[in-house]
Amino acid sequence: MALVAIVGRPNVGKSTLFNRLTKSRRAIVSEEAGTTRDRQYGKCEWNGKEFSVVDTGGWVVNSDDIFEEEIRKQVMVATEEADMVLFLVDAQNGLTDWDEDVAAILRRSKLPVILVVNKVDNNNQYYDAYEFYKLGLGDPQCISSASGSGTGDLLDLVLEKLQGVKDEDDIEDGIPRFAVVGRPNAGKSSIINAFIGEDRHIVTDIAGTTRDSIYTRYDKFGFDFYLVDTAGIRRKNKVSEDLEFYSVMRSIRAIENSDVCILMIDATRGIETQDMNIFQLIQKNQKSLVVVVNKWDLVEDKSQTAVKFFEEAIRKRMAPFTDFPVVFASAVTKQRIFKVLETAKQVYLNRKVKIGTTKLNEVMLPLIEATPPPSIKGKYIKIKYCSQIPDTQIPSFVFYANLPQYIKEPYKRFLENKIRENWDLTGSPINIFIRQK
C-alpha cells in the first residue's frame, strides 16, 4: 500500500488535513504550534483506492534551538520512506525562508511532491497562492482543510501520481509473511541474521514495494515463510538512526505487508513509549503479534520470578489486548531463536482458525445465558445465535440479538474472552459484530 507523508512547518494545518483525509478526528487541532504529539497514522480511501497517510507533526521536538532542525530531518525521512509527499504551506502567512529550505530538499528528491496551499478560504486568497510558484514544485493546489474545499481535486491528483506505485508484491500468495519490527537497537538485524544463519543459498531476497521492503524466503527446518525485513535495508543518508520518526515510518510499511509481527523489545531497557507506538500500529492494522524480549542473556536476574514480572509488565502496558505469546530470547547467543519461529508459525495458524457454527453455539449460548448483556431502560437483550464469518483476514464472529444497539464494548470484550478461553486464538486479533436478529 502506498504511503503518503504530510510535511510542513508548524501550524499550517497538517493535522486538520490528516483528519480530513482519514475521515477521523484523531489528530488534535490547536492554534498553538507544535501541538501534535501523538504519532498520527491512518488510511485514506478515495474512488475505490486506498493509501496510508502519516502526519509528520507528531515527531517534532518543541524546542527553539532544535525545532527547525528536527523538522528538516523529518522531511529527509519522508523523502526516504514515503511514496509521495504533500508539502503544506499557508496562504495566510505567505512564503517563508523555511518553506524555501524544505522545497530545496524536496526538489533534490526523486519523489512525487504535491505543493498544497492551505487556508485558501475565499477567492481573493487564490491570487495570494501565486507566490508559491517560486518554490519550483509545480502548480500549487489550493485547499481549505478546515472546510474541505479543494480536497477532492487534491485526492484525484494524489491517485494520479500514485499510479506508478505497486500495491501488490511479486511474491507467492498463501505463504505467511513475518515482519520483525521494533525501535532502533532492539536487535532486529541480529535476529534476522540468526534466523538466516549460514545457509544463505536456501533464502532468496525479493524486492517488495517501490520503497524497497525486502522479502526473504525462509524454507528450512520445516518452515516456509517470508521475512519482511525492516532492518538495515534502506539508505539512511544523513538521518540519525535514533530518530523515532524514522523507525516508525519504516515499521508502517513492514506491518502493512505482513501477517504476523514479531515485536522486538530490549530486555535491558524494558518496554518504552516507542514500543507502544509500534504496538498500536500493529493493532490498527489487525496483524497477529509475537513479542520477543531480546538480549535476555544480558539480564542478571533470569529467575522465573523475573520472567513473570517482565511478562506481566508487558501485558499491563498493552491491555486490553493481552492474549499474545511472549518469548525471552537472545539473538546473539541464539537462545530460543527456534522457539520464536515456532511461536510465529502457530500464531499464523491461529489467525486461520475456523470454528463450526454448531460447536460455536453449543459453547457460547450457555455462557451468554448464564451472563446475559445488562438490561438497559428496562429492556432485556437476548442473543439468539452466533457464527463465524467466512473468508476474513482475522477470525470474525457475528452475534444476532434482538436489540444489538444496546450491547456495548465491555460485553463485546466478554464475548471475545470466552471465545479465547475455549479456542486457541493466541496472538491473533478478533472482530466481534452484533447484528439484528
Coordinates of C-alpha atoms in Angstrom, one line a residue:
M1 CA 0.0 0.0 0.0
A2 CA 1.3 3.4 -0.9
L3 CA 2.5 5.7 1.9
V4 CA 1.8 9.5 1.7
A5 CA 3.6 11.8 4.2
I6 CA 2.2 15.3 5.1
V7 CA 5.1 17.7 5.8
G8 CA 5.2 21.4 6.5
R9 CA 6.1 23.9 9.2
P10 CA 4.2 24.1 12.4
N11 CA 0.6 25.4 12.4
V12 CA 0.0 25.2 8.6
G13 CA -2.9 22.7 9.2
K14 CA -1.2 19.3 8.8
S15 CA -3.4 17.7 11.5
T16 CA -6.6 19.2 10.0
L17 CA -5.7 17.9 6.6
F18 CA -4.8 14.5 8.1
N19 CA -8.3 14.3 9.9
R20 CA -9.9 15.3 6.6
L21 CA -8.2 12.6 4.5
T22 CA -8.6 9.8 7.1
K23 CA -12.2 10.9 7.9
S24 CA -11.3 10.9 11.6
R25 CA -10.8 13.3 14.4
R26 CA -7.8 11.6 16.0
A27 CA -5.3 14.4 15.5
I28 CA -5.7 17.3 18.0
V29 CA -6.1 20.6 16.3
S30 CA -5.0 23.8 18.0
E31 CA -3.8 27.3 17.3
E32 CA -0.6 26.6 19.2
A33 CA 2.4 25.4 17.2
G34 CA 3.8 22.0 18.0
T35 CA 0.5 20.7 19.4
T36 CA 0.6 17.3 17.6
R37 CA 2.3 14.9 19.9
D38 CA 0.8 11.5 19.1
R39 CA 2.0 9.6 16.1
Q40 CA -0.7 10.1 13.6
Y41 CA -1.1 7.4 11.1
G42 CA -4.3 6.4 9.2
K43 CA -5.7 5.2 5.9
C44 CA -7.5 7.3 3.2
E45 CA -9.9 5.8 0.7
W46 CA -10.9 7.7 -2.4
N47 CA -12.7 6.4 -5.6
G48 CA -12.1 2.8 -4.5
K49 CA -8.4 3.2 -3.9
E50 CA -6.7 3.1 -0.5
F51 CA -3.4 4.6 0.7
S52 CA -1.7 5.2 4.0
V53 CA -1.2 8.8 5.4
V54 CA 1.3 9.8 8.0
D55 CA 1.2 13.3 9.7
T56 CA 4.8 14.2 10.5
G57 CA 3.8 16.9 13.0
G58 CA 3.9 14.3 15.9
W59 CA 7.6 13.9 15.7
V60 CA 8.6 17.5 16.3
V61 CA 10.6 18.2 19.4
N62 CA 9.2 21.5 20.6
S63 CA 12.4 23.3 21.5
D64 CA 13.6 26.6 19.9
D65 CA 17.2 25.6 19.3
I66 CA 16.5 22.3 17.5
F67 CA 12.9 22.8 16.4
E68 CA 13.5 23.6 12.7
E69 CA 16.4 21.1 12.5
E70 CA 14.1 18.3 13.7
I71 CA 11.5 19.2 11.1
R72 CA 14.2 19.2 8.4
K73 CA 15.3 15.7 9.5
Q74 CA 11.7 14.5 9.2
V75 CA 11.4 16.0 5.7
M76 CA 14.5 13.9 4.8
V77 CA 13.0 10.8 6.3
A78 CA 9.7 11.4 4.4
T79 CA 11.6 11.6 1.1
E80 CA 13.4 8.3 2.0
E81 CA 10.5 6.2 3.3
A82 CA 7.2 7.6 1.7
D83 CA 5.9 7.1 -1.9
M84 CA 4.7 10.7 -2.1
V85 CA 4.9 14.0 -0.1
L86 CA 2.2 16.5 0.4
F87 CA 4.1 19.8 1.2
L88 CA 1.7 22.0 3.0
V89 CA 2.1 25.8 3.1
D90 CA 0.0 28.6 4.5
A91 CA -1.7 31.1 2.2
Q92 CA -2.4 33.5 5.1
N93 CA 1.2 33.8 6.3
G94 CA 2.7 33.6 2.8
L95 CA 6.1 32.3 1.7
T96 CA 8.8 31.9 4.4
D97 CA 12.5 31.1 4.3
W98 CA 11.7 27.8 6.0
D99 CA 9.4 26.9 3.1
E100 CA 12.2 27.6 0.7
D101 CA 14.6 25.4 2.6
V102 CA 12.2 22.4 2.6
A103 CA 11.4 23.0 -1.1
A104 CA 15.1 22.7 -1.9
I105 CA 15.2 19.3 -0.1
L106 CA 12.1 18.1 -2.0
R107 CA 13.4 19.3 -5.4
R108 CA 16.5 17.2 -4.9
S109 CA 14.5 14.0 -4.1
K110 CA 13.1 12.0 -7.0
L111 CA 9.8 11.6 -5.1
P112 CA 6.4 12.9 -6.4
V113 CA 5.6 16.1 -4.5
I114 CA 2.3 18.0 -4.4
L115 CA 2.6 21.6 -3.2
V116 CA -0.6 22.2 -1.2
V117 CA -1.6 25.8 -0.3
N118 CA -3.8 25.6 2.8
K119 CA -6.2 28.1 4.4
V120 CA -7.5 29.4 1.0
D121 CA -10.9 30.3 2.3
N122 CA -12.0 32.9 -0.3
N123 CA -11.4 33.8 -3.9
N124 CA -9.0 36.7 -3.1
Q125 CA -6.7 34.2 -1.4
Y126 CA -6.3 32.2 -4.7
Y127 CA -4.3 35.2 -6.0
D128 CA -2.0 35.0 -2.9
A129 CA -1.1 31.4 -3.8
Y130 CA 0.8 32.5 -7.0
E131 CA 3.9 33.5 -4.9
F132 CA 4.4 29.8 -4.1
Y133 CA 5.4 29.1 -7.8
K134 CA 8.8 30.4 -6.6
L135 CA 9.3 27.1 -4.8
G136 CA 9.7 25.3 -8.1
L137 CA 7.4 22.4 -7.2
G138 CA 4.8 22.9 -9.9
D139 CA 1.3 24.2 -9.7
P140 CA 0.1 24.9 -6.2
Q141 CA -3.1 23.0 -5.2
C142 CA -5.3 25.4 -3.2
I143 CA -7.4 23.9 -0.4
S144 CA -9.0 24.7 2.9
S145 CA -8.5 21.6 5.0
A146 CA -10.9 23.1 7.7
S147 CA -13.9 23.4 5.3
G148 CA -12.8 20.6 2.8
S149 CA -12.8 23.0 -0.1
G150 CA -10.4 21.7 -2.9
T151 CA -9.6 18.4 -1.1
G152 CA -11.5 16.3 -3.7
D153 CA -9.3 17.7 -6.5
L154 CA -6.2 17.1 -4.3
L155 CA -7.1 13.5 -3.8
D156 CA -7.7 13.0 -7.6
L157 CA -4.2 14.3 -8.2
V158 CA -2.7 12.1 -5.4
L159 CA -4.2 9.0 -7.1
E160 CA -3.0 10.1 -10.5
K161 CA 0.6 10.4 -9.2
L162 CA 0.4 7.2 -7.3
Q163 CA -0.5 5.1 -10.4
G164 CA 3.2 4.1 -10.8
V165 CA 3.4 2.7 -7.3
K166 CA 2.9 -1.0 -7.0
D167 CA 0.3 -2.1 -4.5
E168 CA 1.0 -5.8 -4.7
D169 CA 4.3 -7.6 -4.5
D170 CA 5.5 -10.3 -6.8
I171 CA 5.6 -13.0 -4.2
E172 CA 3.6 -16.1 -3.8
D173 CA 0.3 -16.0 -2.1
G174 CA -0.6 -18.3 0.7
I175 CA 2.9 -18.2 2.3
P176 CA 3.0 -16.4 5.7
R177 CA 4.7 -13.1 6.0
F178 CA 6.5 -12.3 9.2
A179 CA 7.7 -8.8 10.0
V180 CA 10.4 -8.1 12.5
V181 CA 9.7 -4.7 14.0
G182 CA 10.9 -2.6 16.9
R183 CA 12.7 0.5 17.8
P184 CA 16.4 1.0 16.8
N185 CA 18.9 -1.2 18.6
A186 CA 16.3 -3.6 19.8
G187 CA 18.1 -6.4 17.8
K188 CA 16.1 -6.6 14.5
S189 CA 19.2 -7.1 12.4
S190 CA 20.7 -9.6 14.8
I191 CA 17.6 -11.8 15.0
I192 CA 17.2 -11.8 11.2
N193 CA 20.8 -12.8 10.8
A194 CA 20.3 -15.5 13.4
F195 CA 17.2 -16.8 11.5
I196 CA 19.0 -16.9 8.2
G197 CA 22.3 -18.3 9.6
E198 CA 25.0 -19.5 7.2
D199 CA 22.8 -21.4 4.7
R200 CA 22.2 -18.3 2.6
H201 CA 21.7 -20.4 -0.6
I202 CA 18.3 -21.5 0.8
V203 CA 17.0 -18.0 1.1
T204 CA 16.0 -15.6 -1.7
D205 CA 15.6 -11.8 -1.5
I206 CA 12.7 -10.4 -3.4
A207 CA 12.2 -6.6 -3.7
G208 CA 8.8 -5.7 -2.5
T209 CA 7.2 -2.3 -2.7
T210 CA 8.8 0.5 -4.6
R211 CA 10.4 1.8 -1.4
D212 CA 12.5 -1.3 -1.0
S213 CA 10.9 -3.6 1.6
I214 CA 12.8 -6.9 1.2
Y215 CA 11.1 -10.3 1.4
T216 CA 13.5 -13.0 2.4
R217 CA 12.2 -16.5 1.7
Y218 CA 13.0 -18.9 4.6
D219 CA 12.3 -22.6 3.8
K220 CA 14.3 -24.8 6.1
F221 CA 13.8 -26.9 9.3
G222 CA 10.1 -27.4 8.3
F223 CA 9.3 -23.7 8.0
D224 CA 8.3 -21.8 4.8
F225 CA 7.6 -18.1 5.2
Y226 CA 8.7 -14.7 4.0
L227 CA 10.6 -12.4 6.4
V228 CA 9.5 -8.8 5.8
D229 CA 12.8 -7.0 6.7
T230 CA 12.9 -3.5 8.1
A231 CA 16.4 -3.7 9.5
G232 CA 19.3 -2.1 7.6
I233 CA 17.8 -2.3 4.1
R234 CA 17.3 1.3 3.1
R235 CA 19.7 4.2 2.6
K236 CA 20.0 6.3 5.8
N237 CA 21.6 9.3 4.1
K238 CA 22.2 11.8 7.0
V239 CA 19.2 10.8 9.1
S240 CA 20.2 9.8 12.6
E241 CA 19.3 6.2 13.3
D242 CA 17.8 7.0 16.7
L243 CA 15.2 9.4 15.2
E244 CA 11.9 7.9 16.4
F245 CA 10.0 9.1 13.3
Y246 CA 12.4 7.1 11.1
S247 CA 11.8 3.8 12.8
V248 CA 8.0 4.3 12.9
M249 CA 7.9 5.2 9.2
R250 CA 9.8 2.0 8.4
S251 CA 7.5 0.0 10.7
I252 CA 4.3 1.2 8.9
R253 CA 5.3 -0.4 5.6
A254 CA 6.6 -3.6 7.2
I255 CA 3.5 -4.1 9.3
E256 CA 1.1 -3.4 6.4
N257 CA 2.8 -6.0 4.3
S258 CA 2.8 -8.8 7.0
D259 CA 0.5 -11.4 8.6
V260 CA 2.4 -11.8 11.8
C261 CA 4.5 -9.1 13.5
I262 CA 7.5 -10.1 15.7
L263 CA 7.9 -7.1 18.0
M264 CA 11.4 -6.8 19.5
I265 CA 11.8 -5.4 23.0
D266 CA 15.2 -4.7 24.5
A267 CA 15.4 -6.6 27.9
T268 CA 18.0 -4.1 29.2
R269 CA 15.6 -1.1 28.7
G270 CA 12.2 -2.6 29.2
I271 CA 9.0 -1.5 27.3
E272 CA 9.2 2.1 26.3
T273 CA 6.9 4.6 24.6
Q274 CA 8.2 3.9 21.1
D275 CA 7.5 0.1 21.6
M276 CA 3.9 1.1 22.4
N277 CA 3.7 3.3 19.2
I278 CA 4.7 0.3 17.1
F279 CA 2.3 -2.0 19.0
Q280 CA -0.5 0.5 18.3
L281 CA 0.4 0.3 14.6
I282 CA 0.1 -3.5 14.7
Q283 CA -3.3 -3.2 16.4
K284 CA -4.6 -0.6 13.9
N285 CA -3.7 -2.9 11.0
Q286 CA -5.2 -6.0 12.8
K287 CA -2.0 -8.0 12.5
S288 CA -1.1 -11.0 14.7
L289 CA 1.6 -10.5 17.3
V290 CA 4.5 -12.2 18.9
V291 CA 6.5 -10.2 21.5
V292 CA 10.2 -11.2 21.7
V293 CA 12.2 -9.9 24.7
N294 CA 15.7 -9.8 23.2
K295 CA 19.1 -9.5 24.9
W296 CA 17.9 -11.8 27.7
D297 CA 21.5 -13.1 28.1
L298 CA 22.5 -9.6 29.4
V299 CA 19.9 -9.6 32.2
E300 CA 21.4 -10.6 35.6
D301 CA 18.2 -12.0 37.2
K302 CA 16.9 -14.7 34.9
S303 CA 14.7 -16.4 37.5
Q304 CA 11.1 -17.4 36.8
T305 CA 10.0 -14.6 39.1
A306 CA 11.8 -12.1 36.9
V307 CA 10.4 -13.6 33.8
K308 CA 6.9 -13.5 35.2
F309 CA 7.3 -9.9 36.4
F310 CA 8.6 -8.7 33.0
E311 CA 5.8 -10.5 31.1
E312 CA 3.1 -9.1 33.4
A313 CA 4.5 -5.6 32.9
I314 CA 4.3 -6.0 29.1
R315 CA 0.7 -7.3 29.2
K316 CA -0.3 -4.5 31.5
R317 CA 1.0 -1.8 29.1
M318 CA -0.6 -3.4 26.1
A319 CA -4.0 -4.1 27.7
P320 CA -6.8 -4.7 26.8
F321 CA -5.2 -7.0 24.2
T322 CA -3.2 -9.4 26.3
D323 CA -3.6 -12.8 24.6
F324 CA -0.3 -12.9 22.8
P325 CA 2.8 -15.0 23.3
V326 CA 6.0 -13.6 24.9
V327 CA 9.3 -15.3 24.1
F328 CA 12.5 -14.4 26.1
A329 CA 15.4 -14.8 23.7
S330 CA 18.9 -13.7 22.6
A331 CA 19.7 -13.2 19.0
V332 CA 23.5 -13.1 19.8
T333 CA 23.6 -16.4 21.6
K334 CA 20.8 -17.8 19.5
Q335 CA 18.9 -18.7 22.7
R336 CA 15.3 -19.7 21.9
I337 CA 15.6 -18.4 18.3
F338 CA 13.9 -21.6 17.1
K339 CA 11.1 -21.0 19.6
V340 CA 10.4 -17.6 18.1
L341 CA 9.9 -19.2 14.7
E342 CA 7.7 -22.0 16.1
T343 CA 5.6 -19.4 18.0
A344 CA 5.2 -17.1 15.0
K345 CA 4.1 -20.1 12.8
Q346 CA 1.5 -21.1 15.5
V347 CA 0.2 -17.6 15.8
Y348 CA -0.2 -17.5 12.0
L349 CA -2.2 -20.8 12.1
N350 CA -4.4 -19.3 14.9
R351 CA -5.2 -16.5 12.6
K352 CA -6.7 -19.0 10.1
V353 CA -8.8 -21.0 12.7
K354 CA -12.3 -22.0 11.5
I355 CA -14.9 -22.8 14.2
G356 CA -18.0 -24.7 13.1
T357 CA -21.3 -22.9 13.7
T358 CA -22.9 -25.8 15.7
K359 CA -19.9 -26.1 18.0
L360 CA -19.7 -22.3 18.5
N361 CA -23.3 -22.1 19.6
E362 CA -23.0 -25.2 21.8
V363 CA -20.3 -23.5 23.8
M364 CA -21.3 -19.8 23.6
L365 CA -25.1 -19.8 24.1
P366 CA -25.0 -21.4 27.6
L367 CA -22.3 -18.9 28.7
I368 CA -24.4 -16.0 27.3
E369 CA -27.5 -17.3 29.1
A370 CA -25.5 -17.5 32.4
T371 CA -24.2 -14.0 31.9
P372 CA -26.6 -12.1 29.6
P373 CA -26.0 -8.5 28.5
P374 CA -27.1 -6.0 31.1
S375 CA -30.6 -4.7 30.6
I376 CA -31.0 -1.0 29.5
K377 CA -34.1 1.1 30.2
G378 CA -36.0 -2.0 31.3
K379 CA -35.3 -3.8 28.0
Y380 CA -33.9 -7.3 28.1
I381 CA -31.3 -8.1 25.5
K382 CA -31.3 -11.7 24.1
I383 CA -28.6 -13.1 21.9
K384 CA -30.2 -16.0 19.9
Y385 CA -27.4 -17.3 17.7
C386 CA -23.8 -16.8 16.6
S387 CA -21.5 -17.8 13.8
Q388 CA -18.0 -17.2 12.4
I389 CA -17.9 -15.0 9.3
P390 CA -16.1 -17.0 6.5
D391 CA -13.2 -15.7 4.4
T392 CA -12.0 -12.9 6.6
Q393 CA -8.4 -11.7 7.3
I394 CA -8.7 -12.4 11.0
P395 CA -11.3 -14.5 13.0
S396 CA -14.5 -12.6 12.9
F397 CA -17.7 -13.6 14.7
V398 CA -21.3 -12.3 14.4
F399 CA -23.8 -12.5 17.3
Y400 CA -27.5 -12.0 16.4
A401 CA -29.6 -10.1 19.1
N402 CA -33.0 -8.6 19.4
L403 CA -31.5 -5.1 20.4
P404 CA -28.0 -5.0 19.1
Q405 CA -27.7 -1.2 19.6
Y406 CA -27.7 -1.7 23.4
I407 CA -24.7 -4.1 23.5
K408 CA -21.6 -2.1 24.5
E409 CA -17.9 -2.6 24.3
P410 CA -17.4 -4.3 27.7
Y411 CA -19.8 -7.1 26.8
K412 CA -18.1 -7.5 23.4
R413 CA -14.9 -8.0 25.3
F414 CA -16.6 -10.6 27.5
L415 CA -17.7 -12.5 24.4
E416 CA -14.1 -12.2 22.9
N417 CA -12.6 -13.5 26.2
K418 CA -15.0 -16.5 26.3
I419 CA -14.1 -17.4 22.7
R420 CA -10.4 -17.2 23.6
E421 CA -10.9 -19.4 26.6
N422 CA -12.4 -22.2 24.5
W423 CA -10.3 -21.9 21.3
D424 CA -6.6 -21.2 20.8
L425 CA -6.5 -17.8 19.1
T426 CA -3.4 -16.6 20.9
G427 CA -1.7 -13.7 19.2
S428 CA -4.5 -13.1 16.7
P429 CA -6.9 -10.2 16.9
I430 CA -10.6 -10.9 16.8
N431 CA -13.6 -9.0 15.4
I432 CA -16.9 -9.2 17.2
F433 CA -20.0 -7.9 15.4
I434 CA -23.6 -7.6 16.8
R435 CA -26.4 -7.8 14.3
Q436 CA -30.2 -7.6 14.4
K437 CA -31.9 -11.0 14.6

